[in-house]
JSON list of C-alpha atoms and ligand atoms in Angstrom, two decimals:
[
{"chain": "A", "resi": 300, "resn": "UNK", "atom": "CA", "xyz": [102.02, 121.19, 36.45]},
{"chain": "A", "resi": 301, "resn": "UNK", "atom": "CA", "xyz": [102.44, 119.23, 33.62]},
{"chain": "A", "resi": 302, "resn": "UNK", "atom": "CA", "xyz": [102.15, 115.32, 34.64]},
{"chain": "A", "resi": 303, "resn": "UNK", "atom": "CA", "xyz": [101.62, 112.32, 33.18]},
{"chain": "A", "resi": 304, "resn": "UNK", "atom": "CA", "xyz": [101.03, 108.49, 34.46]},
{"chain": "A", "resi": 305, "resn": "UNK", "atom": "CA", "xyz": [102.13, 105.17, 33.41]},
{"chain": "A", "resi": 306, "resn": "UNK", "atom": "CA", "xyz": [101.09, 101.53, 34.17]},
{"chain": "A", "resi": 307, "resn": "UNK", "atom": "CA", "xyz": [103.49, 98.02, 33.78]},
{"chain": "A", "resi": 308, "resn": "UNK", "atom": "CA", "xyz": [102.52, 94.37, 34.51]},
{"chain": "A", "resi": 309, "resn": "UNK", "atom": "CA", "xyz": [104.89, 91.41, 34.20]},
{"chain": "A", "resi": 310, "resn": "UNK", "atom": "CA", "xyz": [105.00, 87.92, 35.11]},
{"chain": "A", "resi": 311, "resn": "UNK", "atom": "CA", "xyz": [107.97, 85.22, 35.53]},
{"chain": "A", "resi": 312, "resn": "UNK", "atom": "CA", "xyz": [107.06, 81.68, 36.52]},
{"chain": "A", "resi": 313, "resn": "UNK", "atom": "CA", "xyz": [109.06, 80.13, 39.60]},
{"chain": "A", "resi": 314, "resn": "UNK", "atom": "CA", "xyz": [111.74, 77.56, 38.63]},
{"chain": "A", "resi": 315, "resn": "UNK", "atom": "CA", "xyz": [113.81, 75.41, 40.90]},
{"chain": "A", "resi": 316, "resn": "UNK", "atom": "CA", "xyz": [117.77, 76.46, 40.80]},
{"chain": "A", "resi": 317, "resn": "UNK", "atom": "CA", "xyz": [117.69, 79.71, 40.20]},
{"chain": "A", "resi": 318, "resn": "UNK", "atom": "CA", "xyz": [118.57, 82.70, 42.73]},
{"chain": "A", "resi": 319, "resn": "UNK", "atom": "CA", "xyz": [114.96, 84.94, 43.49]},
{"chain": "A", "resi": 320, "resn": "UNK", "atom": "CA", "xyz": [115.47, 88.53, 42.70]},
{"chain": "A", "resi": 321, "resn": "UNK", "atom": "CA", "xyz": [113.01, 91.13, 43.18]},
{"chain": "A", "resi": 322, "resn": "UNK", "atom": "CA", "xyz": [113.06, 94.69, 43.35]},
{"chain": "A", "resi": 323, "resn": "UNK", "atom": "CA", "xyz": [117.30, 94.54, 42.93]},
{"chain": "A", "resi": 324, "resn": "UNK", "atom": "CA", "xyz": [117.14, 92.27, 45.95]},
{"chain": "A", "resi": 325, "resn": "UNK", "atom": "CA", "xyz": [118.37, 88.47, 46.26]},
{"chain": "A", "resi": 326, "resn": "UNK", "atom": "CA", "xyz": [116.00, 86.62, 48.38]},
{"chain": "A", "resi": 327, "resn": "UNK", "atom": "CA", "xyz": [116.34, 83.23, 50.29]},
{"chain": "A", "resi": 328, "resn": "UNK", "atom": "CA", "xyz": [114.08, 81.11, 48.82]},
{"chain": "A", "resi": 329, "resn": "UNK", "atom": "CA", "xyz": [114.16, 77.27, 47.33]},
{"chain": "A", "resi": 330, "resn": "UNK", "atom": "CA", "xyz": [113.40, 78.79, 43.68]},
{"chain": "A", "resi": 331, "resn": "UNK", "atom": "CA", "xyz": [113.48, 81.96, 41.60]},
{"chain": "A", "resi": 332, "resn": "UNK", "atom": "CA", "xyz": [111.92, 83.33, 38.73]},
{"chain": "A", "resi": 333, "resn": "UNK", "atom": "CA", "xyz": [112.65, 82.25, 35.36]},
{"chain": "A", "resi": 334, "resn": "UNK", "atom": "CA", "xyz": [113.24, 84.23, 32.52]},
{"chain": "A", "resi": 335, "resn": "UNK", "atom": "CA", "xyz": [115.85, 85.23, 30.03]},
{"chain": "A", "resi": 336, "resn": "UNK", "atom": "CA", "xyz": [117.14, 87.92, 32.42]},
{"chain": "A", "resi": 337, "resn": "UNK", "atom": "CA", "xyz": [117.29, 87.81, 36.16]},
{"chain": "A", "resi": 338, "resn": "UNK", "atom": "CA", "xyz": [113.56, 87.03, 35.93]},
{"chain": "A", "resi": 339, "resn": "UNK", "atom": "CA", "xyz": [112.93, 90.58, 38.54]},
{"chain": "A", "resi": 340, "resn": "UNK", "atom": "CA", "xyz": [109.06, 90.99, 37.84]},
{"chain": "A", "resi": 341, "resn": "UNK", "atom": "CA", "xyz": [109.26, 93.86, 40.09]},
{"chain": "A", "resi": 342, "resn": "UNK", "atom": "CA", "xyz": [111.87, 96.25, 38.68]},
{"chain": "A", "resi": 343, "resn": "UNK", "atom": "CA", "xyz": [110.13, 94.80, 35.43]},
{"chain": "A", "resi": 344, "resn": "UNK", "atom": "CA", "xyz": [106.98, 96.48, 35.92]},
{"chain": "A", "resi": 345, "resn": "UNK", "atom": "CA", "xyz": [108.76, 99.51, 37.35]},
{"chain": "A", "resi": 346, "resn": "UNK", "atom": "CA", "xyz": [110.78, 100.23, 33.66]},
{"chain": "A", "resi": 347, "resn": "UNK", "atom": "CA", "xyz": [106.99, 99.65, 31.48]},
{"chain": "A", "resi": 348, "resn": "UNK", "atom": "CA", "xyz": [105.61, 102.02, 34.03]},
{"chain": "A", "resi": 349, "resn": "UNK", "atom": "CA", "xyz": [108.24, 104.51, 33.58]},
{"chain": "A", "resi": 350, "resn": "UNK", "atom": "CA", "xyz": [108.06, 104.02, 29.42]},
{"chain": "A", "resi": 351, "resn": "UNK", "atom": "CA", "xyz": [104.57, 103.89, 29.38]},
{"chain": "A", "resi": 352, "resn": "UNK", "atom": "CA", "xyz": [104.65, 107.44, 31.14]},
{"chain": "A", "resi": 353, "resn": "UNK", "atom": "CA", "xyz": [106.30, 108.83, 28.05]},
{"chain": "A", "resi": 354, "resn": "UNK", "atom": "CA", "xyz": [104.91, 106.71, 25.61]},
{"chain": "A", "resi": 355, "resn": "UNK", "atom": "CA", "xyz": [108.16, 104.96, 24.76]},
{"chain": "A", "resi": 356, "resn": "UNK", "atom": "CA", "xyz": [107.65, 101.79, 24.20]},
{"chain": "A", "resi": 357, "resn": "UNK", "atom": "CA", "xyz": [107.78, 98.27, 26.40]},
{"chain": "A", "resi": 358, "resn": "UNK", "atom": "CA", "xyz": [110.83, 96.56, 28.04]},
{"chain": "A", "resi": 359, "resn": "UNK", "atom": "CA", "xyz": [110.83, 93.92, 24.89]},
{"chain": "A", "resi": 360, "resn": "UNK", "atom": "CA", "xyz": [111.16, 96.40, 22.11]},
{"chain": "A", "resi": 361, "resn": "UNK", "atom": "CA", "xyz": [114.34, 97.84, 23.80]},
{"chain": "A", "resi": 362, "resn": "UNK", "atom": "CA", "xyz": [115.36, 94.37, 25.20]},
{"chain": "A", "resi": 363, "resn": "UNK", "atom": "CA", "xyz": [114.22, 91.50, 22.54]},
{"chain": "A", "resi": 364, "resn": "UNK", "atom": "CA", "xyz": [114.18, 88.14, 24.77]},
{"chain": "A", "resi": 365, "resn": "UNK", "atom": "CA", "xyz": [116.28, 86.15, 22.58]},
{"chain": "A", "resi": 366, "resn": "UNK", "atom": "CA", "xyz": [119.32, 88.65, 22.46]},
{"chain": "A", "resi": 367, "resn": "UNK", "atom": "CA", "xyz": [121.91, 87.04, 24.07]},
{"chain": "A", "resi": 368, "resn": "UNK", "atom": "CA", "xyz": [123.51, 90.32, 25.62]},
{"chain": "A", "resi": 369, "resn": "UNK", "atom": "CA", "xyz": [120.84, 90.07, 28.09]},
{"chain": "A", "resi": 370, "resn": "UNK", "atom": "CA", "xyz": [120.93, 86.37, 29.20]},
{"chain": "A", "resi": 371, "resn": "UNK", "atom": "CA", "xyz": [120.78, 86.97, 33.50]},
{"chain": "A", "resi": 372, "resn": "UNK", "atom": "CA", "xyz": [121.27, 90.34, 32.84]},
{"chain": "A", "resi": 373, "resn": "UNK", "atom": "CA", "xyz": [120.45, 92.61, 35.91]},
{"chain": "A", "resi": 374, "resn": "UNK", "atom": "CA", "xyz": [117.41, 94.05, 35.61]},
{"chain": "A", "resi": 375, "resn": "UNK", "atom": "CA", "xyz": [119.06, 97.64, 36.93]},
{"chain": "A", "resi": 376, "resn": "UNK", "atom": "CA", "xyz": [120.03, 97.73, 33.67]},
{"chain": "A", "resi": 377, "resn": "UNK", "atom": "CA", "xyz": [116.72, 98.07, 31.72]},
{"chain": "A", "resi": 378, "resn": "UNK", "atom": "CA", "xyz": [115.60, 100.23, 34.49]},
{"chain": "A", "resi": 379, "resn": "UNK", "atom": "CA", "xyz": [118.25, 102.41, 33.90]},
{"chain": "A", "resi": 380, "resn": "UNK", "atom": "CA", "xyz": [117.44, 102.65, 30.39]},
{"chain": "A", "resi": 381, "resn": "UNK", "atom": "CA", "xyz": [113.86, 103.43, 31.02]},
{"chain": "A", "resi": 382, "resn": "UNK", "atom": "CA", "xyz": [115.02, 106.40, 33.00]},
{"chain": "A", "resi": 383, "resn": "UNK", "atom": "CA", "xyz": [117.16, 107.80, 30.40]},
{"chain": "A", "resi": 384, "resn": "UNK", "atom": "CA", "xyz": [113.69, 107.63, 28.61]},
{"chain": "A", "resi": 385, "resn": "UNK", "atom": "CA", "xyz": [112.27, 110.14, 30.75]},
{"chain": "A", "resi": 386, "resn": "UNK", "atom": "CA", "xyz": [115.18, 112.31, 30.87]},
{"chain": "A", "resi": 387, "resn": "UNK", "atom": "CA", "xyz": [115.21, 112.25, 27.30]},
{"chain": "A", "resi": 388, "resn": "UNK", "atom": "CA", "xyz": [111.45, 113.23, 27.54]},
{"chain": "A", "resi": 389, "resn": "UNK", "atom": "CA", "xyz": [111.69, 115.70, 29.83]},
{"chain": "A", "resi": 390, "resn": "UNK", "atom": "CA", "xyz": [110.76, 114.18, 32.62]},
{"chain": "A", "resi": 391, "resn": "UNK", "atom": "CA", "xyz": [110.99, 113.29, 36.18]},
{"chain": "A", "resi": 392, "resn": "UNK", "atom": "CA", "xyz": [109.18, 110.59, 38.57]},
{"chain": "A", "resi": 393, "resn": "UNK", "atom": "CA", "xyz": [106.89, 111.69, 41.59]},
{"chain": "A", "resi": 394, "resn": "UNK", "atom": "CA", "xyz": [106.38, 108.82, 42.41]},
{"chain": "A", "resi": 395, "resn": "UNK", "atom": "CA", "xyz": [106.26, 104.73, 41.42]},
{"chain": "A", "resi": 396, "resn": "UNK", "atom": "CA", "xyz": [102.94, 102.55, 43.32]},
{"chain": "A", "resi": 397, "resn": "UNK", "atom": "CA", "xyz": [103.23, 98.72, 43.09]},
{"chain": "A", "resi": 398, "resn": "UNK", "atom": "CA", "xyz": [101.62, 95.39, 43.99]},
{"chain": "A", "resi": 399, "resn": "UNK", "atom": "CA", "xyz": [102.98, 92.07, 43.54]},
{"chain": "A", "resi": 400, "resn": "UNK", "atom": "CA", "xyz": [100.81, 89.05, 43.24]},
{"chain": "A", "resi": 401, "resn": "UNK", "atom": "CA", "xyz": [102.92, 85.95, 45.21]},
{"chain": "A", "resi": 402, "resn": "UNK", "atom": "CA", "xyz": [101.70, 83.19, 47.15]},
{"chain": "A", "resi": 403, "resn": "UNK", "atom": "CA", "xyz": [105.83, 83.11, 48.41]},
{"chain": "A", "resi": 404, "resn": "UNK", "atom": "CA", "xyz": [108.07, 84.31, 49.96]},
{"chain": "A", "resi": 405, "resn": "UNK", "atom": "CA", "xyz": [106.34, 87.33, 52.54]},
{"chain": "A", "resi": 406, "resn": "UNK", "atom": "CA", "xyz": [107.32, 90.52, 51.27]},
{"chain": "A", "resi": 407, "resn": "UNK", "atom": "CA", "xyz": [105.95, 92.59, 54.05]},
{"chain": "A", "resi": 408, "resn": "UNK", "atom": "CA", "xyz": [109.43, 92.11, 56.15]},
{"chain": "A", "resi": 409, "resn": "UNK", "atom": "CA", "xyz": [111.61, 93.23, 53.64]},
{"chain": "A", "resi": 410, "resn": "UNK", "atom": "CA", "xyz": [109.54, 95.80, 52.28]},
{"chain": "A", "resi": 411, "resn": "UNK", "atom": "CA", "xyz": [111.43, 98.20, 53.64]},
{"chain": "A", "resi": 412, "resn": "UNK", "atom": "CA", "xyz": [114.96, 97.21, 52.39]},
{"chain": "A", "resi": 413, "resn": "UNK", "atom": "CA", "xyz": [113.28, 96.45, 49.22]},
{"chain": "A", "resi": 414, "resn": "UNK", "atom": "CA", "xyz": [111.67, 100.27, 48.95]},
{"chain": "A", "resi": 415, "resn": "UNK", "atom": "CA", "xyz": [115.51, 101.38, 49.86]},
{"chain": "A", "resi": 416, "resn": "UNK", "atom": "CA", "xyz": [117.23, 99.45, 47.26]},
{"chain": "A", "resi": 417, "resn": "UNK", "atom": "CA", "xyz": [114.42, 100.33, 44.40]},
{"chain": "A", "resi": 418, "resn": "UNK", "atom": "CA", "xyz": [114.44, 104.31, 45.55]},
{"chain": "A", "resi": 419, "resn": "UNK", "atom": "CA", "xyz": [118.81, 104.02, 45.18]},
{"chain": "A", "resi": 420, "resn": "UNK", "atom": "CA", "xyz": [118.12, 102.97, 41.57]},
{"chain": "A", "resi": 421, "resn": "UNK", "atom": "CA", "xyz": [115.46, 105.07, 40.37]},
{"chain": "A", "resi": 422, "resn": "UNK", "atom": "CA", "xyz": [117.79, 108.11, 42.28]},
{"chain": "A", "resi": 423, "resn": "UNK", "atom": "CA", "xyz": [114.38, 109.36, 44.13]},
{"chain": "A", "resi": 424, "resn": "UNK", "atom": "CA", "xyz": [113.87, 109.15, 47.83]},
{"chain": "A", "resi": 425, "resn": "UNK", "atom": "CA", "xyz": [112.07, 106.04, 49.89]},
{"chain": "A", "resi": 426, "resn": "UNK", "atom": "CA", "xyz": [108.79, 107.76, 50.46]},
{"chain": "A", "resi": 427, "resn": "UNK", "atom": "CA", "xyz": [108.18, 108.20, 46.84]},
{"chain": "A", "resi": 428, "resn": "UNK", "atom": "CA", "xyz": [108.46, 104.36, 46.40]},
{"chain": "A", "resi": 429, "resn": "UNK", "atom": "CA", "xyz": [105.39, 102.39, 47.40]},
{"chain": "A", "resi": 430, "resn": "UNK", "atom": "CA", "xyz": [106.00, 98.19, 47.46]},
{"chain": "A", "resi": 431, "resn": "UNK", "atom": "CA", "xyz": [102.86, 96.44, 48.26]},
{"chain": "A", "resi": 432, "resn": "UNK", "atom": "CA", "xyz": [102.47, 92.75, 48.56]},
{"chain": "A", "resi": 433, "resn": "UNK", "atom": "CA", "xyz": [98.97, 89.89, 47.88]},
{"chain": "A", "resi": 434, "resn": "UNK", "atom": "CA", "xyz": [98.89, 86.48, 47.87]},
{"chain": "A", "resi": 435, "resn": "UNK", "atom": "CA", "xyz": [96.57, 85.22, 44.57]},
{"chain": "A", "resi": 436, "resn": "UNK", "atom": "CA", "xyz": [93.44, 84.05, 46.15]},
{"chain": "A", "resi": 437, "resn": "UNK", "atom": "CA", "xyz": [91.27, 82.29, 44.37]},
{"chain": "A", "resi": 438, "resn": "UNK", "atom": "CA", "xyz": [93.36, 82.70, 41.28]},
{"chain": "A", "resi": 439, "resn": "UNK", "atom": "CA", "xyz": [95.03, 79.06, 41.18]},
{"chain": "A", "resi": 440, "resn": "UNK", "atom": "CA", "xyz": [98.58, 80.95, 40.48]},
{"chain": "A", "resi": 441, "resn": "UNK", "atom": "CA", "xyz": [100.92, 79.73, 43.23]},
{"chain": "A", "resi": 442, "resn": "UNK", "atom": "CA", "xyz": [103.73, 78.86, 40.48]},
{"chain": "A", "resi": 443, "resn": "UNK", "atom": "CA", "xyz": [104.04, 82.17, 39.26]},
{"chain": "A", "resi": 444, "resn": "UNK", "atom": "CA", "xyz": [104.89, 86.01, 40.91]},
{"chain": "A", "resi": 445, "resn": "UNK", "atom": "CA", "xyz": [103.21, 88.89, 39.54]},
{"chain": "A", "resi": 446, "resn": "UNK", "atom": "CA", "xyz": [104.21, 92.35, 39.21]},
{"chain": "A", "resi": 447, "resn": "UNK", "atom": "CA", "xyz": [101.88, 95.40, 38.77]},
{"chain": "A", "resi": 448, "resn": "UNK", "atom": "CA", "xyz": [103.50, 99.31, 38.57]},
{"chain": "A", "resi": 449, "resn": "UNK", "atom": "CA", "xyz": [101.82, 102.91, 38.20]},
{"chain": "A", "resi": 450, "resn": "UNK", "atom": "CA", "xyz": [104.54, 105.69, 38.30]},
{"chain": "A", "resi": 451, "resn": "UNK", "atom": "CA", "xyz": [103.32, 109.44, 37.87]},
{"chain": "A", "resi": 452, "resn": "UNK", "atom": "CA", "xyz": [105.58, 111.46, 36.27]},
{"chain": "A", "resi": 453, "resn": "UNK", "atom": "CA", "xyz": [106.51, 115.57, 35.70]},
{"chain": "A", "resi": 454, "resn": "UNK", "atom": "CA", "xyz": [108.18, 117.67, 33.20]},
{"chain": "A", "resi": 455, "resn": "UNK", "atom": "CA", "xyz": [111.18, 118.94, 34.99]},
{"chain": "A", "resi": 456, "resn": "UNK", "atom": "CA", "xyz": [110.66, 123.29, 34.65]},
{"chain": "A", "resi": 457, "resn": "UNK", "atom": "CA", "xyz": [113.41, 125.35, 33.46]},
{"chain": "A", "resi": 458, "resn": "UNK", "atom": "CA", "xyz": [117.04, 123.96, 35.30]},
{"chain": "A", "resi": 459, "resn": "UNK", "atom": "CA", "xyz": [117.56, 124.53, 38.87]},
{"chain": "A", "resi": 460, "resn": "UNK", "atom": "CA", "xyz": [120.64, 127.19, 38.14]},
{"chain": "A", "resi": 461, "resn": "UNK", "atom": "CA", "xyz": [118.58, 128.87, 36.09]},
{"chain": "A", "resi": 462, "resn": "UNK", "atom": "CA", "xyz": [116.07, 129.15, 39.02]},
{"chain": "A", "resi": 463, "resn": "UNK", "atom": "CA", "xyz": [118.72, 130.36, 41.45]},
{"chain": "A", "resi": 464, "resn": "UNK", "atom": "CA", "xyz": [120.33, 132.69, 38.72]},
{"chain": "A", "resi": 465, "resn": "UNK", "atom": "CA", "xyz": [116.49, 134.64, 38.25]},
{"chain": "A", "resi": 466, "resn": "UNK", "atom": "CA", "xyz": [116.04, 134.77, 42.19]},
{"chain": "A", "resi": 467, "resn": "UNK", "atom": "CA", "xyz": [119.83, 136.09, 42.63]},
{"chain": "A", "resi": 468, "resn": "UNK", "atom": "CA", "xyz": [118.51, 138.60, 39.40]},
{"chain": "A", "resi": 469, "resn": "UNK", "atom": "CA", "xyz": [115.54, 139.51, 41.52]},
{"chain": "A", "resi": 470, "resn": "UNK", "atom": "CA", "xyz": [117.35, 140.50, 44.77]},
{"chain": "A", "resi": 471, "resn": "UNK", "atom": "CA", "xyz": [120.00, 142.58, 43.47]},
{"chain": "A", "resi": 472, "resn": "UNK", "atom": "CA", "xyz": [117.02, 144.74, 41.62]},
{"chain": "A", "resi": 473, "resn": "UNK", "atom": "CA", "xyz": [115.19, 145.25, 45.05]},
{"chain": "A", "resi": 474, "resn": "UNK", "atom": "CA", "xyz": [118.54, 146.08, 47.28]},
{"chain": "A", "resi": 475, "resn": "UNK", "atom": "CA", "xyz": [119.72, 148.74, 44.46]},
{"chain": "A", "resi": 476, "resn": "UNK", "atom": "CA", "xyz": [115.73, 149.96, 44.94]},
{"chain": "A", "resi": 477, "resn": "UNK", "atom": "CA", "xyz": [116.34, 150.04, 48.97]},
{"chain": "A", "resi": 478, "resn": "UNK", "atom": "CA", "xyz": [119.88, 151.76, 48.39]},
{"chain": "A", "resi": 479, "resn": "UNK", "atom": "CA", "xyz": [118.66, 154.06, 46.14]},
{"chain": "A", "resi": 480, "resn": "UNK", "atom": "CA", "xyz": [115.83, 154.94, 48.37]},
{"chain": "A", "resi": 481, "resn": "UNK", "atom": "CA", "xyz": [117.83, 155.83, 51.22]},
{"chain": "A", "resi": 482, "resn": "UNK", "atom": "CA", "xyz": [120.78, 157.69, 49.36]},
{"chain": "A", "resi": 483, "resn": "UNK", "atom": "CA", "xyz": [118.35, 159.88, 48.42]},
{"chain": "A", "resi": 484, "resn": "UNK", "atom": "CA", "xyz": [116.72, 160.39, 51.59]},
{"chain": "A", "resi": 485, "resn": "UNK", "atom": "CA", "xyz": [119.25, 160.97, 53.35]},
{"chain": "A", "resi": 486, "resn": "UNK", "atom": "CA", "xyz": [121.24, 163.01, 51.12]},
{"chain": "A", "resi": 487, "resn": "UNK", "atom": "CA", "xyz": [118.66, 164.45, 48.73]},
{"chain": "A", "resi": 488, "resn": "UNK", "atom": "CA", "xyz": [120.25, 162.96, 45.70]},
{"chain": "A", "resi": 489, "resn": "UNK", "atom": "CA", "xyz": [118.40, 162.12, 42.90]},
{"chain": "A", "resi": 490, "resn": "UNK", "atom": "CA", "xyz": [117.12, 158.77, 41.86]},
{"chain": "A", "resi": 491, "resn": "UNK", "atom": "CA", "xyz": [119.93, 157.76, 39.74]},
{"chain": "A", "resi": 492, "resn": "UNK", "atom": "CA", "xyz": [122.64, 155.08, 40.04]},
{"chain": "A", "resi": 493, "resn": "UNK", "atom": "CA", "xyz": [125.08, 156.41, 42.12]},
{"chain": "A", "resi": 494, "resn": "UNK", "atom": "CA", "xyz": [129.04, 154.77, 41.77]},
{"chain": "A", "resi": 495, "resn": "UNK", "atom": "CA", "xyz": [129.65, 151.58, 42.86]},
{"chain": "A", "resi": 496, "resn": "UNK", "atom": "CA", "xyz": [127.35, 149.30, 44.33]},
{"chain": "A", "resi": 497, "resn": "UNK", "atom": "CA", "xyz": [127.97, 148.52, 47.91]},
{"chain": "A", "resi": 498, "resn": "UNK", "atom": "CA", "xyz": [127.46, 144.41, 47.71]},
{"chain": "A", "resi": 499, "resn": "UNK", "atom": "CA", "xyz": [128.51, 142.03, 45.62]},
{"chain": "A", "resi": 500, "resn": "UNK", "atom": "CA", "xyz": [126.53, 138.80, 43.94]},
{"chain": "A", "resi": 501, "resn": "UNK", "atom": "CA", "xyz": [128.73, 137.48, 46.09]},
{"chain": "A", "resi": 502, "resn": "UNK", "atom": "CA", "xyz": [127.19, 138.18, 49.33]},
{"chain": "A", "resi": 503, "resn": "UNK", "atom": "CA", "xyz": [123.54, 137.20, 47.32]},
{"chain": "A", "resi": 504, "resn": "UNK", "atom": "CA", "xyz": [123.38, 133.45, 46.78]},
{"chain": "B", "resi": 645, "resn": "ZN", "atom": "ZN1", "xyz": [109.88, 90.23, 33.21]}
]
């Protein structure tokens, strides 16, 4: 299996005014997170992870802060674009591990709803999204959230029909080898293909 890892970290300050959004959730809470988008550290860390996986760059080079197309843009968007990345890459995610660094609000409570809402946008399934929540001891950082993100990733094999289409190629070999076998025992014909077969790929799938 070919597989490959990538890391993100971001940081947003809080700000007074603003509407807190993390992983593609609005929160109640007195402030947000400011930044030139919606300030969402985690999906943030999520779309570095998933470049950094591929080795495609960082959030800023596709997103430059000062463009003005991205002023409290949601942050689905940039996710999005990192996983056209991976597609482009060949690429799929196993699975996306992250911690955010807050001293508020608690994150433990809507953890769940929060893995939910980040799976729907990364199109992969809740238990392959990990959300994990610390308060920054000792670190003198109440004013600010931080984000950290791994997400492993895999080449996507051949395409799925083409799977199917080799297994369905597979089958029909070993029933024309079990008709075969008992046309001849029974009637003492020779191994040879004898009219018609008697199924259709049809019947197969
Ligand atoms: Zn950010």
């Amino acid at each position: 299996m070919d597989t490959r890892i990538g890391f993100g970290w971001d940081s947003h300050a809080f700000k007074k005014g603003v509407p807190l959004r993390i992983g593609g959730l609005t929160l109640q809470h007195p402030e947000g997170l400011a930044g030139h988008s919606d300030g969402d550290v985690l999906l943030h860390a999520i779309t570095d992870a998933l470049l950094g996986a591929v080795a495609a760059g960082d959030i800023g080079s596709f997103f430059p802060p000062g463009d003005p197309r991205w002023k409290d843009a949601d942050s689905a968007i940039f996710l999005n674009l990192a996983l056209e990345e991976l597609q482009h890459a060949g690429y799929r995610i196993v699975n996306v591990d992250t911690t955010l660094v807050l001293a508020a609000p608690k994150i433990s409570p809507i953890a769940g709803e929060m893995r939910t809402r980040v799976a729907d946008l990364l199109g992969i399934d809740i238990d392959q999204v990990s959300i994990k929540a610390k308060t920054p001891e000792g670190l003198n950082a109440d004013t600010v959230a931080q984000c950290h993100a791994v997400a492993m990733v895999e080449r996507v094999q051949e395409p799925e029909d083409l799977k199917s289409m080799s297994a369905v190629i597979e089958s029909q070999r070993q029933l024309e080898d079990v008709v075969e076998d008992l046309l001849t025992s029974v009637h003492g014909v020779p191994k040879k293909r004898v009219g018609t077969p008697v199924y259709d790929t049809e019947d197969i799938t």
